[in-house]
Coordinates of C-alpha atoms and ligand atoms in Angstrom, one line a residue:
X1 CA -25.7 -30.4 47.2
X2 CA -22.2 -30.2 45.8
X3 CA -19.9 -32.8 47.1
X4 CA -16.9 -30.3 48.4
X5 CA -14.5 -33.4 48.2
X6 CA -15.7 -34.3 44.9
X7 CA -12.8 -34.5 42.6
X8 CA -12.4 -32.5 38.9
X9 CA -13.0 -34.3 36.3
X10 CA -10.1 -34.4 34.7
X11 CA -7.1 -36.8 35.5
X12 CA -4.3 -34.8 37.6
X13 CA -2.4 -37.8 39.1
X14 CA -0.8 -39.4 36.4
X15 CA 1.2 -37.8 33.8
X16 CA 3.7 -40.2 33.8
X17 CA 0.6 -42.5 32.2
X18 CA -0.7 -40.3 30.1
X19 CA 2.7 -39.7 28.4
X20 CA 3.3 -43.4 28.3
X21 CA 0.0 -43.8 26.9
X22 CA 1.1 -41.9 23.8
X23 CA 4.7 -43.0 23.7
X24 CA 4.7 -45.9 21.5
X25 CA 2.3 -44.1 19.2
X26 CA 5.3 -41.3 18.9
X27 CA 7.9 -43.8 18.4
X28 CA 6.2 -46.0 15.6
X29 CA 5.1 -42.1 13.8
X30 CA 9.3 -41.3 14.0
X31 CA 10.1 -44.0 12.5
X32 CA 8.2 -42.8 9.1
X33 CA 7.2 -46.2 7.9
X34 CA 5.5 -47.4 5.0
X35 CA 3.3 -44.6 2.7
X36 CA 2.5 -41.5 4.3
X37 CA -0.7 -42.1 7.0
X38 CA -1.8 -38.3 6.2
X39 CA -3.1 -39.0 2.6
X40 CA -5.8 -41.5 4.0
X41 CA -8.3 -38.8 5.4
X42 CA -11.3 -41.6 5.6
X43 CA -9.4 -42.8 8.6
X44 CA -9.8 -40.1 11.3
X45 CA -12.3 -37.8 9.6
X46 CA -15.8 -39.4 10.2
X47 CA -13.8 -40.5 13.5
X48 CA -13.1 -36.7 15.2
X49 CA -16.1 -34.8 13.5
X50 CA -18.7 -35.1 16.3
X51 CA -20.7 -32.8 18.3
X52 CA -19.4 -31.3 21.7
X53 CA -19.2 -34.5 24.3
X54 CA -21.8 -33.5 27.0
X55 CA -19.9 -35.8 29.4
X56 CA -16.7 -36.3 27.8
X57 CA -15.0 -40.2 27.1
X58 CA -12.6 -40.2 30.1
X59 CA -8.9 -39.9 29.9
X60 CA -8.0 -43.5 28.8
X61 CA -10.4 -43.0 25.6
X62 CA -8.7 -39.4 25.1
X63 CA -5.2 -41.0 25.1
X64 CA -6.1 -43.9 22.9
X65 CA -7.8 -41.4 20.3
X66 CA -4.2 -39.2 20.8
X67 CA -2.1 -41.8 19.8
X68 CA -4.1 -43.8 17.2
X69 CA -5.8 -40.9 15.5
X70 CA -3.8 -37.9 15.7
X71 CA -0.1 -38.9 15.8
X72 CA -0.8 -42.0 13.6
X73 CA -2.1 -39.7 11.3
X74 CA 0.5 -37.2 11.6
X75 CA 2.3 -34.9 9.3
X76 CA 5.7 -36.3 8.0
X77 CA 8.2 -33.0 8.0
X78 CA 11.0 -34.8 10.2
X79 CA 11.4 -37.5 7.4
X80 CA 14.6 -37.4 6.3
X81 CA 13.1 -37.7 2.9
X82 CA 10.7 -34.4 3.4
X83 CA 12.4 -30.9 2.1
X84 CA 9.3 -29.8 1.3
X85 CA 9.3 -26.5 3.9
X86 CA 11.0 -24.0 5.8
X87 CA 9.8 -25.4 8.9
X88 CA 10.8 -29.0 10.3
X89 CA 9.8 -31.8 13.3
X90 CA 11.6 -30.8 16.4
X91 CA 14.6 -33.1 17.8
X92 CA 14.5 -35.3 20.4
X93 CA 15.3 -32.5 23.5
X94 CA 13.3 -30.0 22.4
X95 CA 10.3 -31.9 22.3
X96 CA 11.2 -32.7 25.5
X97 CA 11.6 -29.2 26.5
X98 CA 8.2 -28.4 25.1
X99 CA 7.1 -31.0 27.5
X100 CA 8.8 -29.5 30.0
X101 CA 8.1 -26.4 29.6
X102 CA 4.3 -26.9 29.8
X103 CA 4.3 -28.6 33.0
X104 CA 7.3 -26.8 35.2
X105 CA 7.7 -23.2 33.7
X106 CA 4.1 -22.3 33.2
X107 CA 4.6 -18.6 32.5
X108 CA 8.0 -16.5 30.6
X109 CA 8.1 -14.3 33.9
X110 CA 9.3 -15.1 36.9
X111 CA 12.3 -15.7 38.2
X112 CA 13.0 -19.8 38.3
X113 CA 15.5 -22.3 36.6
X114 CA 12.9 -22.4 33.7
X115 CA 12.8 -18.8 33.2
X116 CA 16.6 -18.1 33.5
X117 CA 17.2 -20.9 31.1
X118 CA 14.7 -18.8 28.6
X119 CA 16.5 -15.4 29.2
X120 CA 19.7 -17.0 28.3
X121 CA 18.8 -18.7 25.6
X122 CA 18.3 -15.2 24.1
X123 CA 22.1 -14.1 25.1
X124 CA 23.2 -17.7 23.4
X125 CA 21.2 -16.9 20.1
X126 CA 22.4 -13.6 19.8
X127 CA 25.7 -14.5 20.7
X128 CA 25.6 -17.4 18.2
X129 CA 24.6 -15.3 15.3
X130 CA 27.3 -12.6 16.2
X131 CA 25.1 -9.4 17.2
X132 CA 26.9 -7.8 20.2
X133 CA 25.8 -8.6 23.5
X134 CA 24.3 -5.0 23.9
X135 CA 20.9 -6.2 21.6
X136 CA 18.3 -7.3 22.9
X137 CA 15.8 -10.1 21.9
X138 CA 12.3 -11.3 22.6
X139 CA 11.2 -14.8 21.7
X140 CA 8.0 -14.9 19.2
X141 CA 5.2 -17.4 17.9
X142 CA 7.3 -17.3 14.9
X143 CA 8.7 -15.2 12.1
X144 CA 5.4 -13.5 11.3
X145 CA 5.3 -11.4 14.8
X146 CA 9.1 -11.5 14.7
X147 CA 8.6 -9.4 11.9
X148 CA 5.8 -7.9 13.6
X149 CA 7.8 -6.6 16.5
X150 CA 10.5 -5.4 14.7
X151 CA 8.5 -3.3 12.0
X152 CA 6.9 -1.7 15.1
X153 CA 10.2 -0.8 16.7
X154 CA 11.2 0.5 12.8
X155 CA 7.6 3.0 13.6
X156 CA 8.4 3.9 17.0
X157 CA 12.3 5.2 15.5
X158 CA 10.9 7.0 12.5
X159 CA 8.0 8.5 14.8
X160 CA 10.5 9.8 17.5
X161 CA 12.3 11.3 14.8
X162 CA 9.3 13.4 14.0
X163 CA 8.9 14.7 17.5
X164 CA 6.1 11.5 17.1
X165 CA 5.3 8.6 20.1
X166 CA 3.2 6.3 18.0
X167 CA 3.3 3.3 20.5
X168 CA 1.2 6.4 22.6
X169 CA -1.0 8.2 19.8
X170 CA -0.7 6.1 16.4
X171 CA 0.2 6.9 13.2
X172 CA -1.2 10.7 12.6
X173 CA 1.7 13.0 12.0
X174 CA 3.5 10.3 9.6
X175 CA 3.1 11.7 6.3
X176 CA 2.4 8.6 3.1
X177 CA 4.7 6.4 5.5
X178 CA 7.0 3.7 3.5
X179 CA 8.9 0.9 3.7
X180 CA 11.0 -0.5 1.5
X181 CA 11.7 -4.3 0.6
X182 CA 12.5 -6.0 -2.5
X183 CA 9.9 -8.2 -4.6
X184 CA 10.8 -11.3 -3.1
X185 CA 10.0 -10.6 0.6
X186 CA 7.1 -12.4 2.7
X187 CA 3.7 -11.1 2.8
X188 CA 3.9 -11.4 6.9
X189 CA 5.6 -7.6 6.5
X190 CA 3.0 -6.0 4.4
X191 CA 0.7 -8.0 6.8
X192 CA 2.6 -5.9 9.5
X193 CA 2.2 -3.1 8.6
X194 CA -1.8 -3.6 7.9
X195 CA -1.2 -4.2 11.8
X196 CA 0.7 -1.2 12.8
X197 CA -1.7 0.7 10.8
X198 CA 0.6 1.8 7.9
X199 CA -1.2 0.0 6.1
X200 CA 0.2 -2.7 3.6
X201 CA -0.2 0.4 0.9
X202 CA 3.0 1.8 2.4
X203 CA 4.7 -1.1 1.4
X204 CA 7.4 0.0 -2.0
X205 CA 8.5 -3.0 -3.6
X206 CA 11.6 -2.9 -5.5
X207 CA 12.3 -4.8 -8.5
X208 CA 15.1 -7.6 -8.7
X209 CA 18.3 -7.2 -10.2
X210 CA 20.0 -9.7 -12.3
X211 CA 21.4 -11.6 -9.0
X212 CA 17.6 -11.7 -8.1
X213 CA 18.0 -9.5 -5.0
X214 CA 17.1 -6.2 -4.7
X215 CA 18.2 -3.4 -7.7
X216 CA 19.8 -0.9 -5.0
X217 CA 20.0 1.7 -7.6
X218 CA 16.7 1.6 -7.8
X219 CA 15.9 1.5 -4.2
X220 CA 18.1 4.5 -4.2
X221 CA 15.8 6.7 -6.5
X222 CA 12.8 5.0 -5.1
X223 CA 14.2 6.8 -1.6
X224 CA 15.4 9.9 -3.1
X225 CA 11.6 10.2 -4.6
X226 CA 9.8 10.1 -1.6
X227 CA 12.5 11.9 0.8
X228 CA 11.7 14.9 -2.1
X229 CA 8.0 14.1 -1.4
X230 CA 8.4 14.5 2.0
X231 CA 7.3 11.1 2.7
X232 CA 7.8 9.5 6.1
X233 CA 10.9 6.5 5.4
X234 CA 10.0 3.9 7.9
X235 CA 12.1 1.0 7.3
X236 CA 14.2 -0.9 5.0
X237 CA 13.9 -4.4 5.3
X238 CA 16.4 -6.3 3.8
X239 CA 15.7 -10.4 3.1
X240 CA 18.2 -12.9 4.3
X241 CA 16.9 -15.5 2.6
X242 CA 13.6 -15.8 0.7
X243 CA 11.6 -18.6 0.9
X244 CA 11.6 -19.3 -3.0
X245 CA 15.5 -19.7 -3.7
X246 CA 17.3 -18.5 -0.6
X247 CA 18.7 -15.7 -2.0
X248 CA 20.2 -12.8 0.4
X249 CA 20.1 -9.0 -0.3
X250 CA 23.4 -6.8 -0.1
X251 CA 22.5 -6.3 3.6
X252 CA 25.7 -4.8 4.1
X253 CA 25.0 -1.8 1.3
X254 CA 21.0 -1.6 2.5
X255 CA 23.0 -1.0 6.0
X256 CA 25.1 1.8 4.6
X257 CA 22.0 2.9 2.6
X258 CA 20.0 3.3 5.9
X259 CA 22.5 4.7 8.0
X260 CA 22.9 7.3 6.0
X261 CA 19.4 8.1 5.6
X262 CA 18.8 7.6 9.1
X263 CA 16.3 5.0 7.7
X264 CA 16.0 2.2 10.3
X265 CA 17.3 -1.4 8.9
X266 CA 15.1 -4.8 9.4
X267 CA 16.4 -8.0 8.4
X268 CA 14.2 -10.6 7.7
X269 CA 16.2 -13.6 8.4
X270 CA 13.1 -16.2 9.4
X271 CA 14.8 -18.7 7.6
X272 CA 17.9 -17.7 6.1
X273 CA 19.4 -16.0 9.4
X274 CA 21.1 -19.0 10.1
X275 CA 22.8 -18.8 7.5
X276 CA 25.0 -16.1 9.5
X277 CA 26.7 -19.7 10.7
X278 CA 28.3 -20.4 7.5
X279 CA 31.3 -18.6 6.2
X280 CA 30.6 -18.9 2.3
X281 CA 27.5 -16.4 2.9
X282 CA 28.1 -14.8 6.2
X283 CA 29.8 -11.9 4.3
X284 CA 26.1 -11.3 2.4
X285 CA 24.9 -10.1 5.6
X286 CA 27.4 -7.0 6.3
X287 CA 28.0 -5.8 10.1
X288 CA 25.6 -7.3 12.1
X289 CA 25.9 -4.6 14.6
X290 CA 24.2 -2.0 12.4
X291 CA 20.8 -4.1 11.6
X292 CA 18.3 -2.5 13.8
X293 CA 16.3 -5.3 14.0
X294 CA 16.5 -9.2 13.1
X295 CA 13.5 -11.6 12.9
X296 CA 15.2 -15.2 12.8
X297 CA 12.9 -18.6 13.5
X298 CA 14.3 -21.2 15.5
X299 CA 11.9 -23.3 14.3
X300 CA 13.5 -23.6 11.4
X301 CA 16.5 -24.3 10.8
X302 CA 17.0 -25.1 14.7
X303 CA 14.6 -27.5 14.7
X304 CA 12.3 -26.0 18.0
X305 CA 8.8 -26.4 17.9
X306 CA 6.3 -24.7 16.0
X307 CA 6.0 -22.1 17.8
X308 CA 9.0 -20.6 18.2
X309 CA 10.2 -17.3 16.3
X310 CA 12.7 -14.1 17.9
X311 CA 13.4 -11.0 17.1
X312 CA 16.9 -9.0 18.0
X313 CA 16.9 -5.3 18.5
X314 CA 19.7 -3.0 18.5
X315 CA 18.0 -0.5 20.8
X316 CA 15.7 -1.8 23.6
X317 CA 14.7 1.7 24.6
X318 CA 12.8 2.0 21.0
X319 CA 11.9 -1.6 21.7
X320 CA 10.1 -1.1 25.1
X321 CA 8.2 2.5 24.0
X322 CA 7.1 0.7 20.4
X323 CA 5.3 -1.7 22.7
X324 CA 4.4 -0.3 26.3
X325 CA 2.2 -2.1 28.4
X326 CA 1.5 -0.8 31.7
X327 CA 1.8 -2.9 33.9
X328 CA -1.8 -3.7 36.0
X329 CA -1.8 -2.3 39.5
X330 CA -2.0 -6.2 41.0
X331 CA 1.4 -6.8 39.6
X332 CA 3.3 -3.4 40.5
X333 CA 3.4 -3.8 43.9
X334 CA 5.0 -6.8 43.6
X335 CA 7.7 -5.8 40.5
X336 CA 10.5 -6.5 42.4
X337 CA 14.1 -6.5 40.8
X338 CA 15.1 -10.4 40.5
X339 CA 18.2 -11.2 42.5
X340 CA 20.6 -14.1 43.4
X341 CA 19.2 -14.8 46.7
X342 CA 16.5 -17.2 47.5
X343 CA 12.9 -15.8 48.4
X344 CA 10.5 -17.0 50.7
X345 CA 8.2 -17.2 47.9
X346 CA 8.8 -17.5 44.4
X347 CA 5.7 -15.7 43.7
X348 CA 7.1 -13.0 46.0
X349 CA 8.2 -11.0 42.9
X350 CA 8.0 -10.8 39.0
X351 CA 10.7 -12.2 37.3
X352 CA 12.8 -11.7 34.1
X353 CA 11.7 -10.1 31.2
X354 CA 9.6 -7.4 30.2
X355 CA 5.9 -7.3 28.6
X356 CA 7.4 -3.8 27.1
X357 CA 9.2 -6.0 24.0
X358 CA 6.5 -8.0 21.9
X359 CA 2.9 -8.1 22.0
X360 CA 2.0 -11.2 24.2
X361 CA 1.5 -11.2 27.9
X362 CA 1.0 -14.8 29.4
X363 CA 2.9 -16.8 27.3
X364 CA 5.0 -20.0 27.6
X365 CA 9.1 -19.4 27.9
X366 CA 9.3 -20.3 24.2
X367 CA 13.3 -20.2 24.8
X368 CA 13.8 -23.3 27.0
X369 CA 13.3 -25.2 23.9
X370 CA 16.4 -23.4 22.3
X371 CA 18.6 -23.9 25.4
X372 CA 17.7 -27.2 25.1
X373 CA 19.1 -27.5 21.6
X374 CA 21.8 -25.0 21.9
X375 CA 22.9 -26.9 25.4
X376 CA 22.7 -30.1 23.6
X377 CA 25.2 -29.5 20.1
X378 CA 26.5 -26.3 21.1
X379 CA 27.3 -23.6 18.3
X380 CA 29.5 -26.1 16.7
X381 CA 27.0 -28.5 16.2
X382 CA 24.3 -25.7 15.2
X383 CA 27.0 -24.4 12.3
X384 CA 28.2 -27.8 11.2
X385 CA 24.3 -28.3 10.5
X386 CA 24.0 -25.5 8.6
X387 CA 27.1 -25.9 6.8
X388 CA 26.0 -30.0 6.1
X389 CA 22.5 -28.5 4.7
X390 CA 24.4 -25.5 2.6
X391 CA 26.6 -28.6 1.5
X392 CA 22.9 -30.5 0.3
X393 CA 21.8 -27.2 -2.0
X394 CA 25.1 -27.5 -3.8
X395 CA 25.0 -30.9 -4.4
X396 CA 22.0 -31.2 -6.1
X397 CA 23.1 -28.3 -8.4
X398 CA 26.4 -30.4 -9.0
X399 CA 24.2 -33.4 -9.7
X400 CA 21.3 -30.9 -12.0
X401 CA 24.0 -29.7 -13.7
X402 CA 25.7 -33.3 -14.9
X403 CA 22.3 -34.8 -16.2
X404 CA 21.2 -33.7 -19.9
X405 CA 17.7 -34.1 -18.4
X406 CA 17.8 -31.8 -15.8
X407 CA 18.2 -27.6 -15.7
X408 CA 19.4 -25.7 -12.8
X409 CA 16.7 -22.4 -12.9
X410 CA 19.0 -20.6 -9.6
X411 CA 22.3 -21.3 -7.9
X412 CA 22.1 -21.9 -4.3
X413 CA 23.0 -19.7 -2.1
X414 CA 21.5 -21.2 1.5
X415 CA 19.6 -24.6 1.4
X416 CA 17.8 -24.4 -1.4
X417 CA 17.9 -25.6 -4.9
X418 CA 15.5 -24.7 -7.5
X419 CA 15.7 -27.0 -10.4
X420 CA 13.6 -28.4 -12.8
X421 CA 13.3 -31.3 -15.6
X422 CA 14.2 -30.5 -19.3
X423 CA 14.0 -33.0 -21.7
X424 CA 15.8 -32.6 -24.8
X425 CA 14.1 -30.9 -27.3
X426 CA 11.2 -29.9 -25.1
X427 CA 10.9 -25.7 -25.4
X428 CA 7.4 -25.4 -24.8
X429 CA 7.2 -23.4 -21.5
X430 CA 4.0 -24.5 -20.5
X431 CA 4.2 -28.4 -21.6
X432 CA 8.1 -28.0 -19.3
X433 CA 5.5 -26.9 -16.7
X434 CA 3.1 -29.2 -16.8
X435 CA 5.8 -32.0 -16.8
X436 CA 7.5 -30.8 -13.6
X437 CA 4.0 -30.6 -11.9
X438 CA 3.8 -34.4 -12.5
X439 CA 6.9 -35.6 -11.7
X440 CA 6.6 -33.2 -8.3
X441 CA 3.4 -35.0 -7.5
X442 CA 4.9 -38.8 -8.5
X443 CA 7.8 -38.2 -6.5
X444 CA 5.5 -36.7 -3.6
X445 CA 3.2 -39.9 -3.9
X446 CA 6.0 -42.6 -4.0
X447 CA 7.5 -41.0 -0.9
X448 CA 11.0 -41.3 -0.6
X449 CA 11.7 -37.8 -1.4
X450 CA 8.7 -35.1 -0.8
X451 CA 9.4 -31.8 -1.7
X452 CA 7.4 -28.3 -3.2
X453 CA 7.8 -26.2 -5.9
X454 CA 8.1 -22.2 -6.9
X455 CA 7.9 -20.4 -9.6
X456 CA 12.0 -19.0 -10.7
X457 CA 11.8 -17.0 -13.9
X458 CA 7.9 -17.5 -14.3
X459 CA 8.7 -21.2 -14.9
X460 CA 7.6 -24.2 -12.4
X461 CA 10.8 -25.2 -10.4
X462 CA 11.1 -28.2 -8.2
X463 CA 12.1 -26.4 -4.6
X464 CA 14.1 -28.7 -2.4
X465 CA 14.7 -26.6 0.9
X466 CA 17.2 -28.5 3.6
X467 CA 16.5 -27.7 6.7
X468 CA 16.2 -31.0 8.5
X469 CA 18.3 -32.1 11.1
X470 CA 17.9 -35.7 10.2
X471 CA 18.6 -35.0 6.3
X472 CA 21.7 -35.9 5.5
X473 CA 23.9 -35.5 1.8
X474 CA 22.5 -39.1 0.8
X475 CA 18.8 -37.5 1.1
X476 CA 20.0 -34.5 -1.5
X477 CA 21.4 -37.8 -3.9
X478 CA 18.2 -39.5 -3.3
X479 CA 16.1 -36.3 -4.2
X480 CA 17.9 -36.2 -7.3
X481 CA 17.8 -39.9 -8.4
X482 CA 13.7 -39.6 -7.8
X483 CA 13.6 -37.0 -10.3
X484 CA 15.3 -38.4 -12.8
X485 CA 13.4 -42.0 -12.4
X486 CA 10.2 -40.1 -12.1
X487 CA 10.9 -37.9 -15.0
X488 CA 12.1 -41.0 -17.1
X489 CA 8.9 -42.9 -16.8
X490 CA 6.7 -39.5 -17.3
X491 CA 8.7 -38.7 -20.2
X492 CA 8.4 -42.4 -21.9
X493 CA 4.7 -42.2 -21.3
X494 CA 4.5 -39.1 -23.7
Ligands
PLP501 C1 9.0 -18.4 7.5 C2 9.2 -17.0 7.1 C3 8.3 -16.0 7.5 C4 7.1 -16.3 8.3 O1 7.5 -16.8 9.6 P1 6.5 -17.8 10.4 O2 7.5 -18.4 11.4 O3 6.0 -18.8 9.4 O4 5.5 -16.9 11.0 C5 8.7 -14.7 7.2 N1 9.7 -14.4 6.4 C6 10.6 -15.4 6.0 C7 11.8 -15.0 5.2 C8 10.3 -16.7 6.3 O5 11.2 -17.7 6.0

């Protein structure tokens, strides 16, 4: 017989513990000690791989395995040292809103603290990043379905235009849809569009110029082509910041470009968005008020949690047909407009937010995180950040260009530097190559400064990207003083 009082399983009267329990693991991983745990796989592999537990270790054993073999063996992107990504370890509160947020504000609708928090952390973030108030925005897993949602919004637009509802009936009626970007954007929007059903085919990639953003004379002809074709123009998206040198289109001229085509504009600002916060480039990204849509990732450059993407609209009545979900007969009757007064029951009605603006239904309120970190440094603190990291770019170009060993391959314009190692007399382009793969993987291995690399010009760069709240001007020196030690001994050994 089944004992009725007989308790779950699983522990559900001690969080504090548990959280404890893993506490001094997270403390001893953030202080980024010694060589980097994650290159020693023989220490959790043979350790995790098992079959499923038929009766499970108990919590204790869980939260010992957390700490020891999980965050001990953790990935290093918050050390100062690491410039390797786009993406970075959360700060201290927004970890803590993470944790928050998965024990008190279990779902993004609903009216409570939690979820107001969320909503307004949307009206910060587009207040921050200077789009007027009438946008709209809809926190995302990350820049991918930012991109997503806005590239379906950019579909609903150009089907309406056509006396077309695609959100309702697909794609049938578009005739060879395109979209235009430039070389250098991210494969998550030809990904899109495989999604949406344009199919990655309709992407039209236009060349580089010599400022290595996009030729807009030849976007121009590309348009004028296929608007004699009859083609159906989707979108242009413009990049604000690719992920090999930072570089930003003329978003300002793509807007004009657009407007007048009646083309709709998408900004892909994942990473380089931010760098709306720092007067040197904000004038790269024209009027904000005429991008149709914006995909920016808080977690990067704001440091949130994996996890943690948005997309800002211009028109939320596009928005909400692009991605209609009716809303299930269980919830109507109780869609009730959310008020200031207190309820008898907060799950008396359905809170903020719609369903209608991104493609998730449950999901967690991914923006308590970001009013976390906007609460806790404020714009200022946000801008001097991206300013401080701008400020890291440029130095190591200062530094590349005062060392005879080292070449600057593109001039920052955000956080990124691409540079590489030349010594004197070396002009083979493959043995330069070659050489700046070692002395990426030397410096990578000693650990003080871990970075990546691209490819600039077809030749290998070394790809410092600053996004890290706790790397400072002294980790851009260090960066540089690596290379040239590294390079030194490399080139010695020759
Ligand atoms: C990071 C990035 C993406 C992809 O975003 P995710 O958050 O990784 O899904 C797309 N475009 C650009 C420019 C990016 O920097």
């Amino acid at each position: 017989m089944v004992d009725a009082i007989r308790r779950d399983r699983a522990s559900t009267d001690d969080l504090a513990g548990a959280v404890r329990a893993v506490l001094p693991g997270l403390e001893q991983f953030v202080r980024f000690e010694g060589l980097d745990p994650a290159r020693i796989r023989s220490r959790w592999l043979a350790a995790l791989d098992g079959p499923l537990p038929a009766d499970g270790i108990g919590r204790d054993a869980v939260l010992d395995e957390l700490s020891a073999l999980i965050v001990g063996n953790g990935l290093r992107t918050g050390h100062p040292g690491f410039t390797g990504w786009v993406t970075t370890m959360p700060t201290d509160v927004a970890v803590a809103a993470d944790l928050a947020q998965a024990v008190a504000v279990p779902q993004r609708w609903w009216a409570t603290a939690g979820n107001f928090a969320d909503d307004l952390a949307m009206r910060w973030l587009i207040a921050l990043l200077g789009f007027p108030a009438s946008h709209v925005g809809t926190f995302t897993a990350g820049g991918s379905t930012a991109n997503l949602i806005g590239l379906g919004a950019a579909r609903q637009h150009a089907g309406e235009r056509l006396g077309l509802n695609p959100g309702r009936d697909g794609n049938l009626g578009f005739v060879e849809p395109r979209v235009y970007c430039s070389t250098e954007t991210h494969h998550v929007v030809g990904r899109a569009l495989g999604v949406l059903g344009l199919g990655r085919g309709s992407l039209r990639e236009i060349a580089l110029d010599g400022d290595g953003t996009i030729d807009v004379d030849a976007l121009q002809r590309t348009l004028d082509d296929d608007a004699r074709a009859g083609r159906s123009q989707v979108a242009i998206v413009a990049c604000a910041g690719d992920v090999n040198t930072g570089r930003i289109d003329p978003i300002g001229e793509l807007a004009r470009i657009a407007g007048e085509r009646g083309i709709w504009l998408h900004v892909d600002g994942a990473y380089g968005g931010w760098g709306l916060l720092d007067a040197r480039v904000r004038e790269r990204f024209g009027d904000v008020a005429r991008h149709d849509s914006f995909a920016i990732d808080p977690h990067k450059w704001l440091a949130a949690p994996v996890g943690t993407g948005a997309v800002i609209v211009r028109d939320a009545g596009v928005l909400g047909r692009a991605f209609e979900c009716e809303t299930g007969a269980y919830d109507r009757e109780r869609h009730a407009p959310v008020g200031t007064s207190d309820t008898g029951s907060p799950f008396d009605e359905l809170g903020l937010g719609t369903p209608d603006f991104g493609v998730d239904f449950s999901a967690p309120a991914r923006g308590l995180a970001v009013w976390a970190i906007l609460r806790e440094i404020g714009a200022n603190g946000v801008r001097e950040r991206i300013v401080r990291h701008n400020d890291c770019a440029r130095r190591v170009a200062d530094r590349v260009r005062g060392e005879p060993m080292l070449e600057l391959l593109a001039e920052p314009v955000l956080s990124i530097c691409c540079f590489r190692v030349r010594p004197k007399d070396w002009t083979n382009e493959s043995r330069l190559d070659a050489l700046n793969d070692a002395v990426l993987r030397r410096m990578r291995a000693r650990g003080r400064s871990v970075t990546s690399s691209t490819r600039v010009g077809g030749r290998f760069a070394i790809r410092p990207c600053f996004i890290n709240p706790r790397g400072t001007l002294s980790d851009a020196d260090a960066l540089v003083d690596e290379a040239l030690a590294v390079a030194a001994d490399l080139v010695a050994g020759h």
